[in-house]
Tab-separated table of C-alpha atoms in Angstrom:
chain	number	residue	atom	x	y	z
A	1364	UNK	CA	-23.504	49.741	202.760
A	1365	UNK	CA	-25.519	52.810	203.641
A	1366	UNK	CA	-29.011	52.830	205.161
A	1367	UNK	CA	-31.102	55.972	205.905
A	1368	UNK	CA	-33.500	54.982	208.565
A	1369	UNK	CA	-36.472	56.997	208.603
A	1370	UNK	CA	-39.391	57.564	211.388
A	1371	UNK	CA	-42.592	56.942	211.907
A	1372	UNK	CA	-43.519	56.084	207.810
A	1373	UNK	CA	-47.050	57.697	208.422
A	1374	UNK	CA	-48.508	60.610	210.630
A	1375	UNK	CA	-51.791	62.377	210.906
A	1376	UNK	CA	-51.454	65.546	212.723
A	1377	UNK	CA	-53.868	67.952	213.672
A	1378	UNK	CA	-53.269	72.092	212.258
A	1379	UNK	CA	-51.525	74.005	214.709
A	1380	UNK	CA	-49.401	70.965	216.526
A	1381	UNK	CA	-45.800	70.823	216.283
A	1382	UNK	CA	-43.314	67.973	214.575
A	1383	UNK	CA	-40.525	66.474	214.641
A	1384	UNK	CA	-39.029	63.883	211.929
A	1385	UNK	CA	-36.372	62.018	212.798
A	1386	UNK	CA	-33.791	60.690	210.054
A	1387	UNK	CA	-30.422	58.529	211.102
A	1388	UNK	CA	-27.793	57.486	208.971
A	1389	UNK	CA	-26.071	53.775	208.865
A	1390	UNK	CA	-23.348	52.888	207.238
A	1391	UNK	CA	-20.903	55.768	206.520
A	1392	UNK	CA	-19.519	59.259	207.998
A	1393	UNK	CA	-19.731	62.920	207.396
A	1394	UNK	CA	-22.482	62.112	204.747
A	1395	UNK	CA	-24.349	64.834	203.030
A	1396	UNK	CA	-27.893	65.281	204.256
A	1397	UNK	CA	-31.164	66.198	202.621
A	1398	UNK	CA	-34.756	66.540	203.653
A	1399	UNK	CA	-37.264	66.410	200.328
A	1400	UNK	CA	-40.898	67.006	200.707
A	1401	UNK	CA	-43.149	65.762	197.861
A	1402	UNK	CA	-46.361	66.184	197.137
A	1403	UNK	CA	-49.099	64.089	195.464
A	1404	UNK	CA	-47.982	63.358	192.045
A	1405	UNK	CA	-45.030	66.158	192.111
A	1406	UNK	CA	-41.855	66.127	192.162
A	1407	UNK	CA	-39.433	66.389	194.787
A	1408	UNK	CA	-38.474	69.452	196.551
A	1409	UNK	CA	-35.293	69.957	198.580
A	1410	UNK	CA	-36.298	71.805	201.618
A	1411	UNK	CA	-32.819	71.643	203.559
A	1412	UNK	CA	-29.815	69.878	203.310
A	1413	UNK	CA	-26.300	69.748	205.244
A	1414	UNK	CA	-22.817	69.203	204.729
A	1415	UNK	CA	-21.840	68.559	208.359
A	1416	UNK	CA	-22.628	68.558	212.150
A	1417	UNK	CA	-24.520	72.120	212.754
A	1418	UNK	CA	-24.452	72.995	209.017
A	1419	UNK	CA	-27.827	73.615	207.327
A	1420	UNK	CA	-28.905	75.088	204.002
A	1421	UNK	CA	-32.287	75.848	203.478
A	1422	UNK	CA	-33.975	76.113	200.052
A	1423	UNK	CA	-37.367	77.055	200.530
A	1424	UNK	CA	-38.840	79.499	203.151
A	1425	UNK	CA	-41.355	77.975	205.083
A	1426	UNK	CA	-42.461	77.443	208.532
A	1427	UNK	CA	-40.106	74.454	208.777
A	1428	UNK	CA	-36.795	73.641	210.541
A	1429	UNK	CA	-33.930	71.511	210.590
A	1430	UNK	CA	-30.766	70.076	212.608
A	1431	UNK	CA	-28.389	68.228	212.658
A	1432	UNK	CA	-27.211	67.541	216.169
A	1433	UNK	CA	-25.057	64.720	215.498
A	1434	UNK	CA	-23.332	63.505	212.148
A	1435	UNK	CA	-25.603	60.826	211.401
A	1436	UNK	CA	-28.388	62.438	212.491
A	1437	UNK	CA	-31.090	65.070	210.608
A	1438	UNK	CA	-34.334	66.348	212.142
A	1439	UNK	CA	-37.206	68.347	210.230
A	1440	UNK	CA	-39.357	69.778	212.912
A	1441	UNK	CA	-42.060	72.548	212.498
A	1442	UNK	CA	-43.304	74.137	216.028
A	1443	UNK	CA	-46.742	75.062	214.154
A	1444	UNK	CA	-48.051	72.532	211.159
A	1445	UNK	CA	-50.152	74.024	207.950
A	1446	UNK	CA	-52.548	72.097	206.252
A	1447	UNK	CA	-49.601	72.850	202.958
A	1448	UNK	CA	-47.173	71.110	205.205
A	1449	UNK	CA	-48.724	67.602	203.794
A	1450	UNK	CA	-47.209	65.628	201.660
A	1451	UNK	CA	-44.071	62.741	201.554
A	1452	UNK	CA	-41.309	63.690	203.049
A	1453	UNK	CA	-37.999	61.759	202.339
A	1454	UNK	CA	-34.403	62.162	204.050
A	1455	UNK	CA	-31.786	61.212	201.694
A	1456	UNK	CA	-27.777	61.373	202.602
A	1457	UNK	CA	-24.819	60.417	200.283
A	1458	UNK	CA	-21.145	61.684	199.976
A	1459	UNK	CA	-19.855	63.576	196.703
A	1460	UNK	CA	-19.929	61.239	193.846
A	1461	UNK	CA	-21.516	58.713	195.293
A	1462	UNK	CA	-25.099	57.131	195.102
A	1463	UNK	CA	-27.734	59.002	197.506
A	1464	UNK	CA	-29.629	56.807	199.763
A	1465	UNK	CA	-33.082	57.725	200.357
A	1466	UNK	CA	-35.102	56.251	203.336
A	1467	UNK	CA	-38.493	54.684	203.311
A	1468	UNK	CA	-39.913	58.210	203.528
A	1469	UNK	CA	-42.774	59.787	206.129
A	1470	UNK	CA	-46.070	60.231	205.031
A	1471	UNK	CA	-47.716	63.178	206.796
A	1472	UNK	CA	-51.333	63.809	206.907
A	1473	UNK	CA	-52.414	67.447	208.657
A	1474	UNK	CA	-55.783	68.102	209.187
B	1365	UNK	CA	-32.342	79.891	187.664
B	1366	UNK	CA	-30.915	76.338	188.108
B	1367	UNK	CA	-33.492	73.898	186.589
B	1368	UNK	CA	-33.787	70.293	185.706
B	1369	UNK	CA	-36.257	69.444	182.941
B	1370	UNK	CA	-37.639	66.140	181.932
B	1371	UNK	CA	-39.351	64.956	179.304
B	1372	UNK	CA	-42.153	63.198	178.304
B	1373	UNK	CA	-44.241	63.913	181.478
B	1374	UNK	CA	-45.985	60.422	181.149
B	1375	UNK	CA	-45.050	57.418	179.129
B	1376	UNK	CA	-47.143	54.481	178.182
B	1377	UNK	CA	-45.130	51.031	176.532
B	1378	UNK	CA	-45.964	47.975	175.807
B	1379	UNK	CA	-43.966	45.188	177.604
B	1380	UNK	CA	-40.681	44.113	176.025
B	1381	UNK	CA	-40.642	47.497	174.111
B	1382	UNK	CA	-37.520	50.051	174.599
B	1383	UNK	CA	-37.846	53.811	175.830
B	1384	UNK	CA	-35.681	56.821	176.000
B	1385	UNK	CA	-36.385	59.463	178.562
B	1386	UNK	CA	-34.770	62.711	178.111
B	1387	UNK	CA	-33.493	65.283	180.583
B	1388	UNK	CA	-31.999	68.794	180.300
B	1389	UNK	CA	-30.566	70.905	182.846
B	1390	UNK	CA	-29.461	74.170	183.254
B	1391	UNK	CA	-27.736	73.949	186.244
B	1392	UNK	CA	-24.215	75.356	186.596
B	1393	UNK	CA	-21.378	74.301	188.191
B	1394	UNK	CA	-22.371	71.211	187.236
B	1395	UNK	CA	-20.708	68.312	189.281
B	1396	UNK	CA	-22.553	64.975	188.586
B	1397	UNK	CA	-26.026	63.555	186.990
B	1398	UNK	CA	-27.905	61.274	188.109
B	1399	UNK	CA	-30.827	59.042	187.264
B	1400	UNK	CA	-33.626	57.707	189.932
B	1401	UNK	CA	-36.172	54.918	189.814
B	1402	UNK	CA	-38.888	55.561	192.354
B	1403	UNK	CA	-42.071	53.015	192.798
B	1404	UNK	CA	-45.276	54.694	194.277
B	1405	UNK	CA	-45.004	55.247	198.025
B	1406	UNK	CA	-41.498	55.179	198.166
B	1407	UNK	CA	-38.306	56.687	198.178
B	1408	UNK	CA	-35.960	56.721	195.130
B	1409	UNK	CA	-33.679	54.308	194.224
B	1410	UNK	CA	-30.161	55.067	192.404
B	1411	UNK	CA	-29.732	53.613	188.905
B	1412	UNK	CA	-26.647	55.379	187.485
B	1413	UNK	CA	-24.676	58.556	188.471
B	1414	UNK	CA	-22.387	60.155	185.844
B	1415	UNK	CA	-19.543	62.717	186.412
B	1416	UNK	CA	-19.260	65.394	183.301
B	1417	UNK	CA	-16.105	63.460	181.827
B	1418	UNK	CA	-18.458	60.238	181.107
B	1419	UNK	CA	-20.920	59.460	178.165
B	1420	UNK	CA	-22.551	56.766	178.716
B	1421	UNK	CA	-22.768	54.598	181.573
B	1422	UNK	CA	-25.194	51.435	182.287
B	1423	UNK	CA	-27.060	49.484	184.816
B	1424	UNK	CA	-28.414	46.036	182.971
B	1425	UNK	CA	-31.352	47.197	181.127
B	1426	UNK	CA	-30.872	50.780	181.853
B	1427	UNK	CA	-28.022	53.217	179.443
B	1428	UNK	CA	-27.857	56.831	181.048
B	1429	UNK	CA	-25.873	59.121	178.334
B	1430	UNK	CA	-24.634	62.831	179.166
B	1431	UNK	CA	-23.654	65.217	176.606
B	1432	UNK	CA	-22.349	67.950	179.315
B	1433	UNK	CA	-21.773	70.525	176.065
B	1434	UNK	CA	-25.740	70.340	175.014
B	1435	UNK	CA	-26.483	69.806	179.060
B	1436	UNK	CA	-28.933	66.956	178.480
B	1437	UNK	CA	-28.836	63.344	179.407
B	1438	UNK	CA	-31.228	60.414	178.219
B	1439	UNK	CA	-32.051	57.237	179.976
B	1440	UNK	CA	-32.707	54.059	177.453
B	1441	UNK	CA	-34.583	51.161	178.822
B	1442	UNK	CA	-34.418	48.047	176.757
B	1443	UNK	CA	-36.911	45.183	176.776
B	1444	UNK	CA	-39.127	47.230	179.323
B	1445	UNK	CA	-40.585	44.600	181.959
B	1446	UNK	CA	-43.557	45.389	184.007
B	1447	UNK	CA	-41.590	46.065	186.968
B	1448	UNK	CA	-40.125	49.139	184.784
B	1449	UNK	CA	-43.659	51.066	185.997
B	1450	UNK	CA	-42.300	53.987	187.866
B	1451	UNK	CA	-41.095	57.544	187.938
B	1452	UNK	CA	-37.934	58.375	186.556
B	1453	UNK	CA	-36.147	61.217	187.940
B	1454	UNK	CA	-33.207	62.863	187.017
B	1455	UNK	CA	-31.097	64.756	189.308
B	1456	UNK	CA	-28.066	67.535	188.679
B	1457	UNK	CA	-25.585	68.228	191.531
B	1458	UNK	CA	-24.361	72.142	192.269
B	1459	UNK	CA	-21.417	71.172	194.300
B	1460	UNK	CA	-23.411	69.816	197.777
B	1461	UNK	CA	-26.941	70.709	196.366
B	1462	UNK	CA	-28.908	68.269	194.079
B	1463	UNK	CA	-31.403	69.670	192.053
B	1464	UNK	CA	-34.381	67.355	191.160
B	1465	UNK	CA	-36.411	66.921	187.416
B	1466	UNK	CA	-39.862	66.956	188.119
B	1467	UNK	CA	-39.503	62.877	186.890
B	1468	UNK	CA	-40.940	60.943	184.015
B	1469	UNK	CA	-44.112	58.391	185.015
B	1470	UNK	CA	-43.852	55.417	183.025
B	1471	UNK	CA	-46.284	52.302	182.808
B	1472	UNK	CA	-45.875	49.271	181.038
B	1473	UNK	CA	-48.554	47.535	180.154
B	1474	UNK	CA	-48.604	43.623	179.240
C-alpha cells in the first residue's frame, strides 16, 4: 500500500531563514503530488502539485517553491520564510481515481 | 471560480445519534468526489471516493451520495461514536487538481 513519508513533523524557524520540506513516496509510481498548507482552524490550501518528474503546478503565488527531482520525491522549500508562512503543511500523492495518501504533516513555527 | 462548499461549519451530536453533512461544488470538469476524515494534528484520512456515474457509495458507518446534476454530495454517519470527532472534508477533482471544502468540525459528545 502507499505511504507518504513526511519530514521533520515540527519546525521553529526564525524570519528571514530558508526551508526545505522533504516529502517521499512508498508504495507506488508516477503518483500525483501535492503540497497543502493549512492554517489554524482553516482549511486546506493546495499550494503546488505535480503530475510527474520536473512537472509542477502552482496555485497560489507566494514566496514558496517546489520540485520534484525524482518520481517519488516532492520538496517545498522557501529561500526567505514570512511570519504568514506558518501553519501545517501536508504532502499528499495518489494516482487518478484512487485514494490520496496524506503524510503525517510538518508543523512549522516562524518567528 | 472552482469552489467546494460545505455545510454546517460546526456540528455538535450526541453519541449514537446520525448526521448528514452536505457539500456542493462548483467545480467543472468534474472527475471524482471525495470525502476526508481528519483528527486534530493530522493529516486526512480517505473515507470514500466517488466517480460522477455513482450515487451512493459506503464505508461501515459512513454513506457518501453524489447527485453530479445538482453538484452536491452528503456524507451520513450512523450511530455516531466518539471517535467520529473530527473534520470532515470534502474534496472535488479538476482532472490532476483537487480542490478542497473548507471541512465540517464535528464533536460528539457522550
Amino acid at each position: 500500500s502507499q505511504t507518504i513519508h513526511q519530514w521533520p513533523a515540527t519546525l521553529v524557524q526564525p524570519v528571514g531563514s530558508p526551508l526545505s520540506l522533504e516529502c517521499t513516496v512508498e508504495g507506488t509510481s508516477n503518483p500525483n503530488l501535492y503540497w497543502y498548507r493549512q492554517a489554524a482552524g482553516r482549511g486546506l490550501q493546495l499550494l503546488f502539485y505535480s503530475v510527474g518528474i520536473g512537472q509542477i503546478s502552482s496555485e497560489v503565488p507566494q514566496n514558496l517553491s517546489a520540485s520534484r527531482p525524482q518520481d517519488r520525491q516532492f520538496i517545498l522549500s522557501s529561500k526567505k520564510l514570512l511570519l504568514s508562512d506558518s501553519g501545517f503543511y501536508l504532502c499528499a500523492g495518489g494516482r487518478d481515481n484512487s485514494p490520496l495518501h496524506f503524510g503525517n504533516g510538518t508543523r512549522l513555527t516562524v518567528t | 471560480k472552482n469552489q467546494v462548499e460545505q455545510s454546517p461549519q460546526s456540528l455538535i451530536i450526541l453519541e449514537g445519534k446520525n448526521c448528514t453533512l452536505q457539500c456542493n461544488y462548483t467545480v467543472s470538469p468534474f472527475s471524482n468526489l471525495r470525502w476526508y476524515k481528519q483528527d486534530t494534528g493530522r493529516g486526512p484520512v480517505s473515507l470514500t471516493i466517488m466517480t460522477f456515474s455513482e450515487n451512493t457509495k459506503s464505508n461501515g458507518r459512513y454513506t457518501a451520495t453524489l447527485d453530479a446534476d445538482t453538484k452536491q454530495s452528503s456524507l451520513h454517519i450512523t450511530a455516531s461514536q466518539l471517535s467520529d470527532s473530527a473534520s470532515y472534508i470534502c474534496v472535488v477533482s479538476e482532472y490532476d487538481k483537487l480542490i478542497f471544502g473548507t471541512g465540517t468540525r464535528l464533536q460528539v459528545f457522550p
